[in-house]
């Protein structure tokens, strides 16, 4: 089975055990990690449905699709291989239906949540959408929810991150332009967390990725809360870290792309053993954050937006 996956055979996995096979093949496609690294897939899947968001529009999709993964020597030499992005893992959490465009001037909410989904998830808010739902239900304020419209591809990963960075930058800029008094919350899972960090702090000098500068302070100053789950750019020892990990992610942030300026507004959840944010060997840990930490993250967001 492992040999077939390494050669790019189709994988129709809906269990963590099968995903571990996929992770071994994906390791060879990550720039700078080499074919021997036993880590892979930066993302999760989720069933999608309707939530209690005050936003509108289409943010749902289907779960449990199959995909392919390639981990050949050619892929390792050329960066990310041409693997498929259709892996789905059902039953991991709900998804908030959300608009794909922001608020319009003259019809602004008290707070606006922008959700950036994980790799391979269907368009919409993905697994972390359950957190957005919890916040909108618990808050006494008018809140809208918007999903970042980007590829969320596992392979090729760097271009997907670049597309997400561009899309989220426009989302935040448009929201601040149209609704300058609205408090903005950003939340992202896995690749979504990677994208959010790159928008807020820039990419810095990181091999294999398109470099981009941080979003302007005029925009980022309107962001009152940041929640990252399973961030592949995780750095241990930061005051805003909220999990158990003491090891770096696959693409740790350097000082030239630090999130320290957002420390008081950020919670980053990464636990020991996570394949992507902690360079470990457990995909199960990577999929666990909404179940374990949504309540904590919800309370944090509510405290930042004023209840």
PDB file of C-alpha atoms in Angstrom:
ATOM      1  CA  UNK A   1       0.000   0.000   0.000  1.00  0.00           C
ATOM      2  CA  UNK A   2       2.758   2.446   0.971  1.00  0.00           C
ATOM      3  CA  UNK A   3       4.659   1.626  -2.199  1.00  0.00           C
ATOM      4  CA  UNK A   4       1.616   2.215  -4.380  1.00  0.00           C
ATOM      5  CA  UNK A   5       0.972   5.604  -2.751  1.00  0.00           C
ATOM      6  CA  UNK A   6       4.611   6.631  -3.149  1.00  0.00           C
ATOM      7  CA  UNK A   7       4.236   5.972  -6.866  1.00  0.00           C
ATOM      8  CA  UNK A   8       1.207   8.216  -7.043  1.00  0.00           C
ATOM      9  CA  UNK A   9      -1.576   5.656  -6.782  1.00  0.00           C
ATOM     10  CA  UNK A  10      -5.083   6.772  -5.889  1.00  0.00           C
ATOM     11  CA  UNK A  11      -5.993   7.031  -2.233  1.00  0.00           C
ATOM     12  CA  UNK A  12      -9.569   6.948  -1.008  1.00  0.00           C
ATOM     13  CA  UNK A  13      -8.879   7.263   2.693  1.00  0.00           C
ATOM     14  CA  UNK A  14     -11.437   8.235   5.298  1.00  0.00           C
ATOM     15  CA  UNK A  15      -9.521   7.070   8.338  1.00  0.00           C
ATOM     16  CA  UNK A  16      -6.499   8.422  10.131  1.00  0.00           C
ATOM     17  CA  UNK A  17      -4.595   5.226   9.421  1.00  0.00           C
ATOM     18  CA  UNK A  18      -4.980   5.713   5.695  1.00  0.00           C
ATOM     19  CA  UNK A  19      -4.017   9.353   6.002  1.00  0.00           C
ATOM     20  CA  UNK A  20      -0.716   8.301   7.578  1.00  0.00           C
ATOM     21  CA  UNK A  21       0.078   6.519   4.325  1.00  0.00           C
ATOM     22  CA  UNK A  22      -0.642   9.715   2.407  1.00  0.00           C
ATOM     23  CA  UNK A  23       1.597  11.746   4.720  1.00  0.00           C
ATOM     24  CA  UNK A  24       4.625   9.568   3.960  1.00  0.00           C
ATOM     25  CA  UNK A  25       4.326  10.160   0.235  1.00  0.00           C
ATOM     26  CA  UNK A  26       3.667  13.868   0.639  1.00  0.00           C
ATOM     27  CA  UNK A  27       6.883  14.351   2.627  1.00  0.00           C
ATOM     28  CA  UNK A  28       8.948  14.053  -0.539  1.00  0.00           C
ATOM     29  CA  UNK A  29       7.135  16.996  -2.102  1.00  0.00           C
ATOM     30  CA  UNK A  30       7.889  19.531   0.641  1.00  0.00           C
ATOM     31  CA  UNK A  31      10.755  21.873  -0.295  1.00  0.00           C
ATOM     32  CA  UNK A  32      13.790  21.386   1.898  1.00  0.00           C
ATOM     33  CA  UNK A  33      12.500  18.460   3.946  1.00  0.00           C
ATOM     34  CA  UNK A  34      13.781  15.617   1.781  1.00  0.00           C
ATOM     35  CA  UNK A  35      12.218  12.318   0.839  1.00  0.00           C
ATOM     36  CA  UNK A  36      12.954  10.686   4.165  1.00  0.00           C
ATOM     37  CA  UNK A  37      10.796  12.954   6.323  1.00  0.00           C
ATOM     38  CA  UNK A  38       7.726  11.171   7.673  1.00  0.00           C
ATOM     39  CA  UNK A  39       5.268  14.055   7.518  1.00  0.00           C
ATOM     40  CA  UNK A  40       2.574  15.086   5.129  1.00  0.00           C
ATOM     41  CA  UNK A  41      -0.797  16.500   4.328  1.00  0.00           C
ATOM     42  CA  UNK A  42      -1.321  20.020   5.593  1.00  0.00           C
ATOM     43  CA  UNK A  43      -5.067  19.969   6.045  1.00  0.00           C
ATOM     44  CA  UNK A  44      -8.271  18.398   7.136  1.00  0.00           C
ATOM     45  CA  UNK A  45     -11.650  17.693   5.740  1.00  0.00           C
ATOM     46  CA  UNK A  46     -15.081  18.142   7.157  1.00  0.00           C
ATOM     47  CA  UNK A  47     -18.688  17.603   6.455  1.00  0.00           C
ATOM     48  CA  UNK A  48     -20.378  20.880   5.681  1.00  0.00           C
ATOM     49  CA  UNK A  49     -23.771  22.191   6.504  1.00  0.00           C
ATOM     50  CA  UNK A  50     -25.652  25.220   7.651  1.00  0.00           C
ATOM     51  CA  UNK A  51     -24.767  27.164  10.746  1.00  0.00           C
ATOM     52  CA  UNK A  52     -25.952  30.146  12.710  1.00  0.00           C
ATOM     53  CA  UNK A  53     -23.870  32.757  10.936  1.00  0.00           C
ATOM     54  CA  UNK A  54     -25.461  36.077  10.123  1.00  0.00           C
ATOM     55  CA  UNK A  55     -23.604  36.044   6.829  1.00  0.00           C
ATOM     56  CA  UNK A  56     -25.205  34.714   3.677  1.00  0.00           C
ATOM     57  CA  UNK A  57     -24.186  33.075   0.458  1.00  0.00           C
ATOM     58  CA  UNK A  58     -22.761  29.741  -0.557  1.00  0.00           C
ATOM     59  CA  UNK A  59     -20.255  28.136   1.747  1.00  0.00           C
ATOM     60  CA  UNK A  60     -21.067  24.463   1.648  1.00  0.00           C
ATOM     61  CA  UNK A  61     -19.666  21.473  -0.172  1.00  0.00           C
ATOM     62  CA  UNK A  62     -19.417  17.734  -0.098  1.00  0.00           C
ATOM     63  CA  UNK A  63     -17.140  15.630   2.018  1.00  0.00           C
ATOM     64  CA  UNK A  64     -15.561  12.215   1.621  1.00  0.00           C
ATOM     65  CA  UNK A  65     -14.040  12.544  -1.827  1.00  0.00           C
ATOM     66  CA  UNK A  66     -10.940  10.605  -2.805  1.00  0.00           C
ATOM     67  CA  UNK A  67      -7.682  11.928  -4.197  1.00  0.00           C
ATOM     68  CA  UNK A  68      -4.160  11.004  -5.157  1.00  0.00           C
ATOM     69  CA  UNK A  69      -0.769  11.720  -3.688  1.00  0.00           C
ATOM     70  CA  UNK A  70       2.590  11.572  -5.387  1.00  0.00           C
ATOM     71  CA  UNK A  71       5.965  11.356  -3.697  1.00  0.00           C
ATOM     72  CA  UNK A  72       8.479  10.468  -6.404  1.00  0.00           C
ATOM     73  CA  UNK A  73      12.041  11.666  -6.619  1.00  0.00           C
ATOM     74  CA  UNK A  74      11.035  14.055  -9.403  1.00  0.00           C
ATOM     75  CA  UNK A  75       8.458  15.648  -7.124  1.00  0.00           C
ATOM     76  CA  UNK A  76      11.060  16.029  -4.397  1.00  0.00           C
ATOM     77  CA  UNK A  77      13.447  17.779  -6.779  1.00  0.00           C
ATOM     78  CA  UNK A  78      10.816  20.087  -8.201  1.00  0.00           C
ATOM     79  CA  UNK A  79       9.141  21.052  -4.945  1.00  0.00           C
ATOM     80  CA  UNK A  80       5.530  20.072  -4.523  1.00  0.00           C
ATOM     81  CA  UNK A  81       4.363  17.221  -6.715  1.00  0.00           C
ATOM     82  CA  UNK A  82       1.241  17.110  -8.823  1.00  0.00           C
ATOM     83  CA  UNK A  83      -0.827  15.227  -6.289  1.00  0.00           C
ATOM     84  CA  UNK A  84      -4.585  15.515  -6.208  1.00  0.00           C
ATOM     85  CA  UNK A  85      -6.372  17.570  -3.570  1.00  0.00           C
ATOM     86  CA  UNK A  86      -9.548  15.596  -3.102  1.00  0.00           C
ATOM     87  CA  UNK A  87      -9.020  13.895   0.252  1.00  0.00           C
ATOM     88  CA  UNK A  88     -11.995  14.343   2.559  1.00  0.00           C
ATOM     89  CA  UNK A  89     -12.463  13.297   6.151  1.00  0.00           C
ATOM     90  CA  UNK A  90     -16.081  13.286   7.184  1.00  0.00           C
ATOM     91  CA  UNK A  91     -17.499  13.683  10.661  1.00  0.00           C
ATOM     92  CA  UNK A  92     -14.827  16.060  11.965  1.00  0.00           C
ATOM     93  CA  UNK A  93     -17.073  19.044  12.621  1.00  0.00           C
ATOM     94  CA  UNK A  94     -19.651  21.393  11.208  1.00  0.00           C
ATOM     95  CA  UNK A  95     -19.183  24.232   8.793  1.00  0.00           C
ATOM     96  CA  UNK A  96     -20.792  27.644   8.860  1.00  0.00           C
ATOM     97  CA  UNK A  97     -22.490  28.768   5.685  1.00  0.00           C
ATOM     98  CA  UNK A  98     -20.813  32.048   4.872  1.00  0.00           C
ATOM     99  CA  UNK A  99     -20.683  34.797   2.314  1.00  0.00           C
ATOM    100  CA  UNK A 100     -17.725  34.902  -0.049  1.00  0.00           C
ATOM    101  CA  UNK A 101     -17.796  38.695  -0.171  1.00  0.00           C
ATOM    102  CA  UNK A 102     -17.581  41.154   2.688  1.00  0.00           C
ATOM    103  CA  UNK A 103     -19.976  43.750   4.028  1.00  0.00           C
ATOM    104  CA  UNK A 104     -21.173  46.756   2.074  1.00  0.00           C
ATOM    105  CA  UNK A 105     -20.866  50.340   3.227  1.00  0.00           C
ATOM    106  CA  UNK A 106     -23.987  51.463   5.048  1.00  0.00           C
ATOM    107  CA  UNK A 107     -24.801  47.944   6.223  1.00  0.00           C
ATOM    108  CA  UNK A 108     -21.938  47.192   8.572  1.00  0.00           C
ATOM    109  CA  UNK A 109     -21.944  44.737  11.498  1.00  0.00           C
ATOM    110  CA  UNK A 110     -20.353  45.173  14.901  1.00  0.00           C
ATOM    111  CA  UNK A 111     -17.886  42.409  14.094  1.00  0.00           C
ATOM    112  CA  UNK A 112     -16.894  40.489  10.987  1.00  0.00           C
ATOM    113  CA  UNK A 113     -15.298  37.033  11.027  1.00  0.00           C
ATOM    114  CA  UNK A 114     -13.123  35.900   8.125  1.00  0.00           C
ATOM    115  CA  UNK A 115     -12.534  32.141   8.070  1.00  0.00           C
ATOM    116  CA  UNK A 116      -9.742  30.552   6.027  1.00  0.00           C
ATOM    117  CA  UNK A 117     -10.153  26.798   5.624  1.00  0.00           C
ATOM    118  CA  UNK A 118      -7.598  23.994   5.652  1.00  0.00           C
ATOM    119  CA  UNK A 119      -6.033  22.132   2.739  1.00  0.00           C
ATOM    120  CA  UNK A 120      -8.393  19.922   0.694  1.00  0.00           C
ATOM    121  CA  UNK A 121     -11.569  21.240   2.328  1.00  0.00           C
ATOM    122  CA  UNK A 122     -14.497  22.164   0.114  1.00  0.00           C
ATOM    123  CA  UNK A 123     -15.172  25.888  -0.438  1.00  0.00           C
ATOM    124  CA  UNK A 124     -16.640  27.461   2.666  1.00  0.00           C
ATOM    125  CA  UNK A 125     -15.416  27.688   6.221  1.00  0.00           C
ATOM    126  CA  UNK A 126     -14.422  24.050   6.742  1.00  0.00           C
ATOM    127  CA  UNK A 127     -13.826  22.435  10.108  1.00  0.00           C
ATOM    128  CA  UNK A 128     -13.003  25.711  11.866  1.00  0.00           C
ATOM    129  CA  UNK A 129     -16.377  27.075  10.783  1.00  0.00           C
ATOM    130  CA  UNK A 130     -17.751  25.444  13.924  1.00  0.00           C
ATOM    131  CA  UNK A 131     -15.851  28.069  15.928  1.00  0.00           C
ATOM    132  CA  UNK A 132     -17.378  30.884  13.878  1.00  0.00           C
ATOM    133  CA  UNK A 133     -20.809  29.383  14.526  1.00  0.00           C
ATOM    134  CA  UNK A 134     -20.159  29.247  18.250  1.00  0.00           C
ATOM    135  CA  UNK A 135     -19.094  32.877  18.365  1.00  0.00           C
ATOM    136  CA  UNK A 136     -22.100  34.148  16.414  1.00  0.00           C
ATOM    137  CA  UNK A 137     -24.476  32.181  18.632  1.00  0.00           C
ATOM    138  CA  UNK A 138     -22.869  33.337  21.876  1.00  0.00           C
ATOM    139  CA  UNK A 139     -22.371  36.998  21.015  1.00  0.00           C
ATOM    140  CA  UNK A 140     -24.945  39.694  21.680  1.00  0.00           C
ATOM    141  CA  UNK A 141     -23.646  41.695  18.743  1.00  0.00           C
ATOM    142  CA  UNK A 142     -24.361  41.711  15.025  1.00  0.00           C
ATOM    143  CA  UNK A 143     -21.728  39.502  13.395  1.00  0.00           C
ATOM    144  CA  UNK A 144     -21.194  38.511   9.781  1.00  0.00           C
ATOM    145  CA  UNK A 145     -19.050  35.611   8.569  1.00  0.00           C
ATOM    146  CA  UNK A 146     -17.053  35.431   5.364  1.00  0.00           C
ATOM    147  CA  UNK A 147     -15.063  32.516   3.918  1.00  0.00           C
ATOM    148  CA  UNK A 148     -11.785  33.071   2.097  1.00  0.00           C
ATOM    149  CA  UNK A 149     -12.183  31.997  -1.515  1.00  0.00           C
ATOM    150  CA  UNK A 150      -8.896  30.296  -2.414  1.00  0.00           C
ATOM    151  CA  UNK A 151      -7.748  26.899  -3.769  1.00  0.00           C
ATOM    152  CA  UNK A 152      -6.746  25.294  -0.427  1.00  0.00           C
ATOM    153  CA  UNK A 153      -4.766  22.724  -2.408  1.00  0.00           C
ATOM    154  CA  UNK A 154      -2.414  20.295  -0.771  1.00  0.00           C
ATOM    155  CA  UNK A 155      -0.422  19.904  -3.961  1.00  0.00           C
ATOM    156  CA  UNK A 156       0.868  22.211  -5.260  1.00  0.00           C
ATOM    157  CA  UNK A 157       0.938  23.840  -1.831  1.00  0.00           C
ATOM    158  CA  UNK A 158       3.037  27.037  -2.224  1.00  0.00           C
ATOM    159  CA  UNK A 159       0.920  28.483  -5.084  1.00  0.00           C
ATOM    160  CA  UNK A 160      -2.215  27.742  -3.067  1.00  0.00           C
ATOM    161  CA  UNK A 161      -0.788  29.656  -0.096  1.00  0.00           C
ATOM    162  CA  UNK A 162       0.106  32.559  -2.400  1.00  0.00           C
ATOM    163  CA  UNK A 163      -3.416  32.618  -3.814  1.00  0.00           C
ATOM    164  CA  UNK A 164      -4.871  32.528  -0.315  1.00  0.00           C
ATOM    165  CA  UNK A 165      -2.627  35.371   0.819  1.00  0.00           C
ATOM    166  CA  UNK A 166      -3.765  37.503  -2.105  1.00  0.00           C
ATOM    167  CA  UNK A 167      -7.436  36.677  -1.550  1.00  0.00           C
ATOM    168  CA  UNK A 168      -7.380  37.327   2.200  1.00  0.00           C
ATOM    169  CA  UNK A 169      -5.472  40.596   1.747  1.00  0.00           C
ATOM    170  CA  UNK A 170      -8.241  41.819  -0.559  1.00  0.00           C
ATOM    171  CA  UNK A 171     -10.959  40.623   1.820  1.00  0.00           C
ATOM    172  CA  UNK A 172      -9.533  42.474   4.781  1.00  0.00           C
ATOM    173  CA  UNK A 173      -8.779  45.606   2.763  1.00  0.00           C
ATOM    174  CA  UNK A 174     -12.301  45.708   1.329  1.00  0.00           C
ATOM    175  CA  UNK A 175     -13.893  45.189   4.740  1.00  0.00           C
ATOM    176  CA  UNK A 176     -11.921  48.001   6.327  1.00  0.00           C
ATOM    177  CA  UNK A 177     -12.665  50.296   3.380  1.00  0.00           C
ATOM    178  CA  UNK A 178     -16.401  49.617   3.507  1.00  0.00           C
ATOM    179  CA  UNK A 179     -16.790  49.275   7.283  1.00  0.00           C
ATOM    180  CA  UNK A 180     -13.967  51.120   9.058  1.00  0.00           C
ATOM    181  CA  UNK A 181     -15.610  50.807  12.487  1.00  0.00           C
ATOM    182  CA  UNK A 182     -16.230  47.048  12.286  1.00  0.00           C
ATOM    183  CA  UNK A 183     -14.080  44.792  14.467  1.00  0.00           C
ATOM    184  CA  UNK A 184     -12.458  42.029  12.424  1.00  0.00           C
ATOM    185  CA  UNK A 185     -11.736  38.479  13.580  1.00  0.00           C
ATOM    186  CA  UNK A 186      -9.618  36.087  11.509  1.00  0.00           C
ATOM    187  CA  UNK A 187      -9.439  32.352  12.103  1.00  0.00           C
ATOM    188  CA  UNK A 188      -7.706  29.649  10.110  1.00  0.00           C
ATOM    189  CA  UNK A 189      -6.912  25.949  10.246  1.00  0.00           C
ATOM    190  CA  UNK A 190      -3.696  24.410   8.927  1.00  0.00           C
ATOM    191  CA  UNK A 191      -3.015  25.998   5.511  1.00  0.00           C
ATOM    192  CA  UNK A 192      -5.611  28.606   6.468  1.00  0.00           C
ATOM    193  CA  UNK A 193      -3.548  29.510   9.532  1.00  0.00           C
ATOM    194  CA  UNK A 194      -0.440  29.687   7.329  1.00  0.00           C
ATOM    195  CA  UNK A 195      -2.229  32.116   5.008  1.00  0.00           C
ATOM    196  CA  UNK A 196      -3.445  34.347   7.841  1.00  0.00           C
ATOM    197  CA  UNK A 197       0.021  34.642   9.341  1.00  0.00           C
ATOM    198  CA  UNK A 198       1.548  35.518   5.988  1.00  0.00           C
ATOM    199  CA  UNK A 199      -1.043  38.243   5.441  1.00  0.00           C
ATOM    200  CA  UNK A 200      -0.552  39.806   8.864  1.00  0.00           C
ATOM    201  CA  UNK A 201       3.234  39.489   9.144  1.00  0.00           C
ATOM    202  CA  UNK A 202       4.463  38.820   5.617  1.00  0.00           C
ATOM    203  CA  UNK A 203       6.172  35.669   4.411  1.00  0.00           C
ATOM    204  CA  UNK A 204       9.725  36.667   5.215  1.00  0.00           C
ATOM    205  CA  UNK A 205      12.503  34.684   3.579  1.00  0.00           C
ATOM    206  CA  UNK A 206      11.121  31.175   3.385  1.00  0.00           C
ATOM    207  CA  UNK A 207      12.373  28.778   0.723  1.00  0.00           C
ATOM    208  CA  UNK A 208       9.921  27.549  -1.882  1.00  0.00           C
ATOM    209  CA  UNK A 209       7.214  30.149  -1.298  1.00  0.00           C
ATOM    210  CA  UNK A 210       6.279  33.367  -3.078  1.00  0.00           C
ATOM    211  CA  UNK A 211       7.402  36.257  -0.910  1.00  0.00           C
ATOM    212  CA  UNK A 212       4.947  38.963   0.058  1.00  0.00           C
ATOM    213  CA  UNK A 213       4.919  41.855   2.495  1.00  0.00           C
ATOM    214  CA  UNK A 214       2.651  42.238   5.493  1.00  0.00           C
ATOM    215  CA  UNK A 215      -0.695  43.936   4.980  1.00  0.00           C
ATOM    216  CA  UNK A 216      -0.755  47.639   5.832  1.00  0.00           C
ATOM    217  CA  UNK A 217      -1.140  48.664   9.465  1.00  0.00           C
ATOM    218  CA  UNK A 218      -4.246  50.656   8.525  1.00  0.00           C
ATOM    219  CA  UNK A 219      -5.905  47.305   7.836  1.00  0.00           C
ATOM    220  CA  UNK A 220      -4.279  45.028  10.390  1.00  0.00           C
ATOM    221  CA  UNK A 221      -5.054  47.502  13.190  1.00  0.00           C
ATOM    222  CA  UNK A 222      -8.739  46.674  12.669  1.00  0.00           C
ATOM    223  CA  UNK A 223      -8.103  42.976  13.385  1.00  0.00           C
ATOM    224  CA  UNK A 224      -8.973  42.480  17.050  1.00  0.00           C
ATOM    225  CA  UNK A 225      -8.659  38.678  17.314  1.00  0.00           C
ATOM    226  CA  UNK A 226      -6.605  36.013  15.526  1.00  0.00           C
ATOM    227  CA  UNK A 227      -7.096  32.270  16.045  1.00  0.00           C
ATOM    228  CA  UNK A 228      -4.691  29.824  14.396  1.00  0.00           C
ATOM    229  CA  UNK A 229      -5.076  26.056  14.622  1.00  0.00           C
ATOM    230  CA  UNK A 230      -2.367  23.662  13.407  1.00  0.00           C
ATOM    231  CA  UNK A 231      -0.274  26.414  11.796  1.00  0.00           C
ATOM    232  CA  UNK A 232       2.593  24.907   9.717  1.00  0.00           C
ATOM    233  CA  UNK A 233       4.563  28.097  10.473  1.00  0.00           C
ATOM    234  CA  UNK A 234       4.310  27.580  14.247  1.00  0.00           C
ATOM    235  CA  UNK A 235       7.188  28.823  16.404  1.00  0.00           C
ATOM    236  CA  UNK A 236       7.513  27.528  19.989  1.00  0.00           C
ATOM    237  CA  UNK A 237       8.004  29.775  22.980  1.00  0.00           C
ATOM    238  CA  UNK A 238       5.668  32.570  21.896  1.00  0.00           C
ATOM    239  CA  UNK A 239       3.416  34.201  24.487  1.00  0.00           C
ATOM    240  CA  UNK A 240       0.351  33.654  22.312  1.00  0.00           C
ATOM    241  CA  UNK A 241       0.839  29.897  21.927  1.00  0.00           C
ATOM    242  CA  UNK A 242      -2.081  28.022  23.459  1.00  0.00           C
ATOM    243  CA  UNK A 243      -1.272  24.336  22.903  1.00  0.00           C
ATOM    244  CA  UNK A 244       1.331  21.905  24.216  1.00  0.00           C
ATOM    245  CA  UNK A 245       3.912  21.863  21.421  1.00  0.00           C
ATOM    246  CA  UNK A 246       7.502  22.859  22.101  1.00  0.00           C
ATOM    247  CA  UNK A 247       8.760  22.099  18.596  1.00  0.00           C
ATOM    248  CA  UNK A 248       8.656  24.050  15.351  1.00  0.00           C
ATOM    249  CA  UNK A 249       6.308  23.576  12.443  1.00  0.00           C
ATOM    250  CA  UNK A 250       7.307  22.552   8.933  1.00  0.00           C
ATOM    251  CA  UNK A 251       7.863  26.176   7.831  1.00  0.00           C
ATOM    252  CA  UNK A 252       8.588  28.093  11.068  1.00  0.00           C
ATOM    253  CA  UNK A 253       8.422  31.872  10.973  1.00  0.00           C
ATOM    254  CA  UNK A 254      11.664  33.785  11.116  1.00  0.00           C
ATOM    255  CA  UNK A 255      12.160  37.111  12.835  1.00  0.00           C
ATOM    256  CA  UNK A 256      11.464  38.797   9.492  1.00  0.00           C
ATOM    257  CA  UNK A 257       7.878  37.475   9.571  1.00  0.00           C
ATOM    258  CA  UNK A 258       7.132  37.430  13.265  1.00  0.00           C
ATOM    259  CA  UNK A 259       3.615  37.602  14.679  1.00  0.00           C
ATOM    260  CA  UNK A 260       4.878  39.175  17.900  1.00  0.00           C
ATOM    261  CA  UNK A 261       3.156  42.476  17.096  1.00  0.00           C
ATOM    262  CA  UNK A 262      -0.156  40.611  17.239  1.00  0.00           C
ATOM    263  CA  UNK A 263       0.612  38.679  20.423  1.00  0.00           C
ATOM    264  CA  UNK A 264      -2.116  40.282  22.541  1.00  0.00           C
ATOM    265  CA  UNK A 265      -4.682  39.558  19.821  1.00  0.00           C
ATOM    266  CA  UNK A 266      -3.627  35.999  18.956  1.00  0.00           C
ATOM    267  CA  UNK A 267      -4.076  32.427  20.116  1.00  0.00           C
ATOM    268  CA  UNK A 268      -2.156  29.735  18.244  1.00  0.00           C
ATOM    269  CA  UNK A 269      -3.143  26.147  18.996  1.00  0.00           C
ATOM    270  CA  UNK A 270      -0.535  23.475  18.288  1.00  0.00           C
ATOM    271  CA  UNK A 271      -0.091  20.278  20.278  1.00  0.00           C
ATOM    272  CA  UNK A 272       2.864  17.937  20.662  1.00  0.00           C
ATOM    273  CA  UNK A 273       3.140  15.368  17.880  1.00  0.00           C
ATOM    274  CA  UNK A 274       1.185  17.299  15.239  1.00  0.00           C
ATOM    275  CA  UNK A 275       2.610  16.399  11.839  1.00  0.00           C
ATOM    276  CA  UNK A 276       2.472  19.930  10.477  1.00  0.00           C
ATOM    277  CA  UNK A 277       2.649  22.523  13.223  1.00  0.00           C
ATOM    278  CA  UNK A 278       4.985  20.511  15.471  1.00  0.00           C
ATOM    279  CA  UNK A 279       6.930  18.451  12.869  1.00  0.00           C
ATOM    280  CA  UNK A 280       5.687  15.308  14.574  1.00  0.00           C
ATOM    281  CA  UNK A 281       4.069  12.136  13.268  1.00  0.00           C
ATOM    282  CA  UNK A 282       0.411  12.398  14.263  1.00  0.00           C
ATOM    283  CA  UNK A 283      -2.270  13.501  11.825  1.00  0.00           C
ATOM    284  CA  UNK A 284      -4.842  12.623  14.507  1.00  0.00           C
ATOM    285  CA  UNK A 285      -3.450  15.419  16.684  1.00  0.00           C
ATOM    286  CA  UNK A 286      -3.641  17.787  13.714  1.00  0.00           C
ATOM    287  CA  UNK A 287      -7.343  17.055  13.310  1.00  0.00           C
ATOM    288  CA  UNK A 288      -8.221  17.531  16.986  1.00  0.00           C
ATOM    289  CA  UNK A 289      -8.139  21.266  17.636  1.00  0.00           C
ATOM    290  CA  UNK A 290     -11.748  22.335  17.163  1.00  0.00           C
ATOM    291  CA  UNK A 291     -12.918  19.499  19.400  1.00  0.00           C
ATOM    292  CA  UNK A 292     -10.394  20.326  22.108  1.00  0.00           C
ATOM    293  CA  UNK A 293     -10.110  24.093  21.953  1.00  0.00           C
ATOM    294  CA  UNK A 294     -13.221  25.685  20.442  1.00  0.00           C
ATOM    295  CA  UNK A 295     -14.555  26.674  23.858  1.00  0.00           C
ATOM    296  CA  UNK A 296     -11.302  28.389  24.849  1.00  0.00           C
ATOM    297  CA  UNK A 297     -10.984  30.095  21.476  1.00  0.00           C
ATOM    298  CA  UNK A 298     -14.602  31.230  21.573  1.00  0.00           C
ATOM    299  CA  UNK A 299     -14.153  32.872  24.978  1.00  0.00           C
ATOM    300  CA  UNK A 300     -10.991  34.572  23.724  1.00  0.00           C
ATOM    301  CA  UNK A 301     -12.757  36.003  20.661  1.00  0.00           C
ATOM    302  CA  UNK A 302     -15.750  37.194  22.668  1.00  0.00           C
ATOM    303  CA  UNK A 303     -13.430  38.978  25.076  1.00  0.00           C
ATOM    304  CA  UNK A 304     -11.788  40.802  22.158  1.00  0.00           C
ATOM    305  CA  UNK A 305     -14.982  41.872  20.404  1.00  0.00           C
ATOM    306  CA  UNK A 306     -16.775  42.881  23.608  1.00  0.00           C
ATOM    307  CA  UNK A 307     -19.132  39.951  24.129  1.00  0.00           C
TER     308      UNK A 307
END
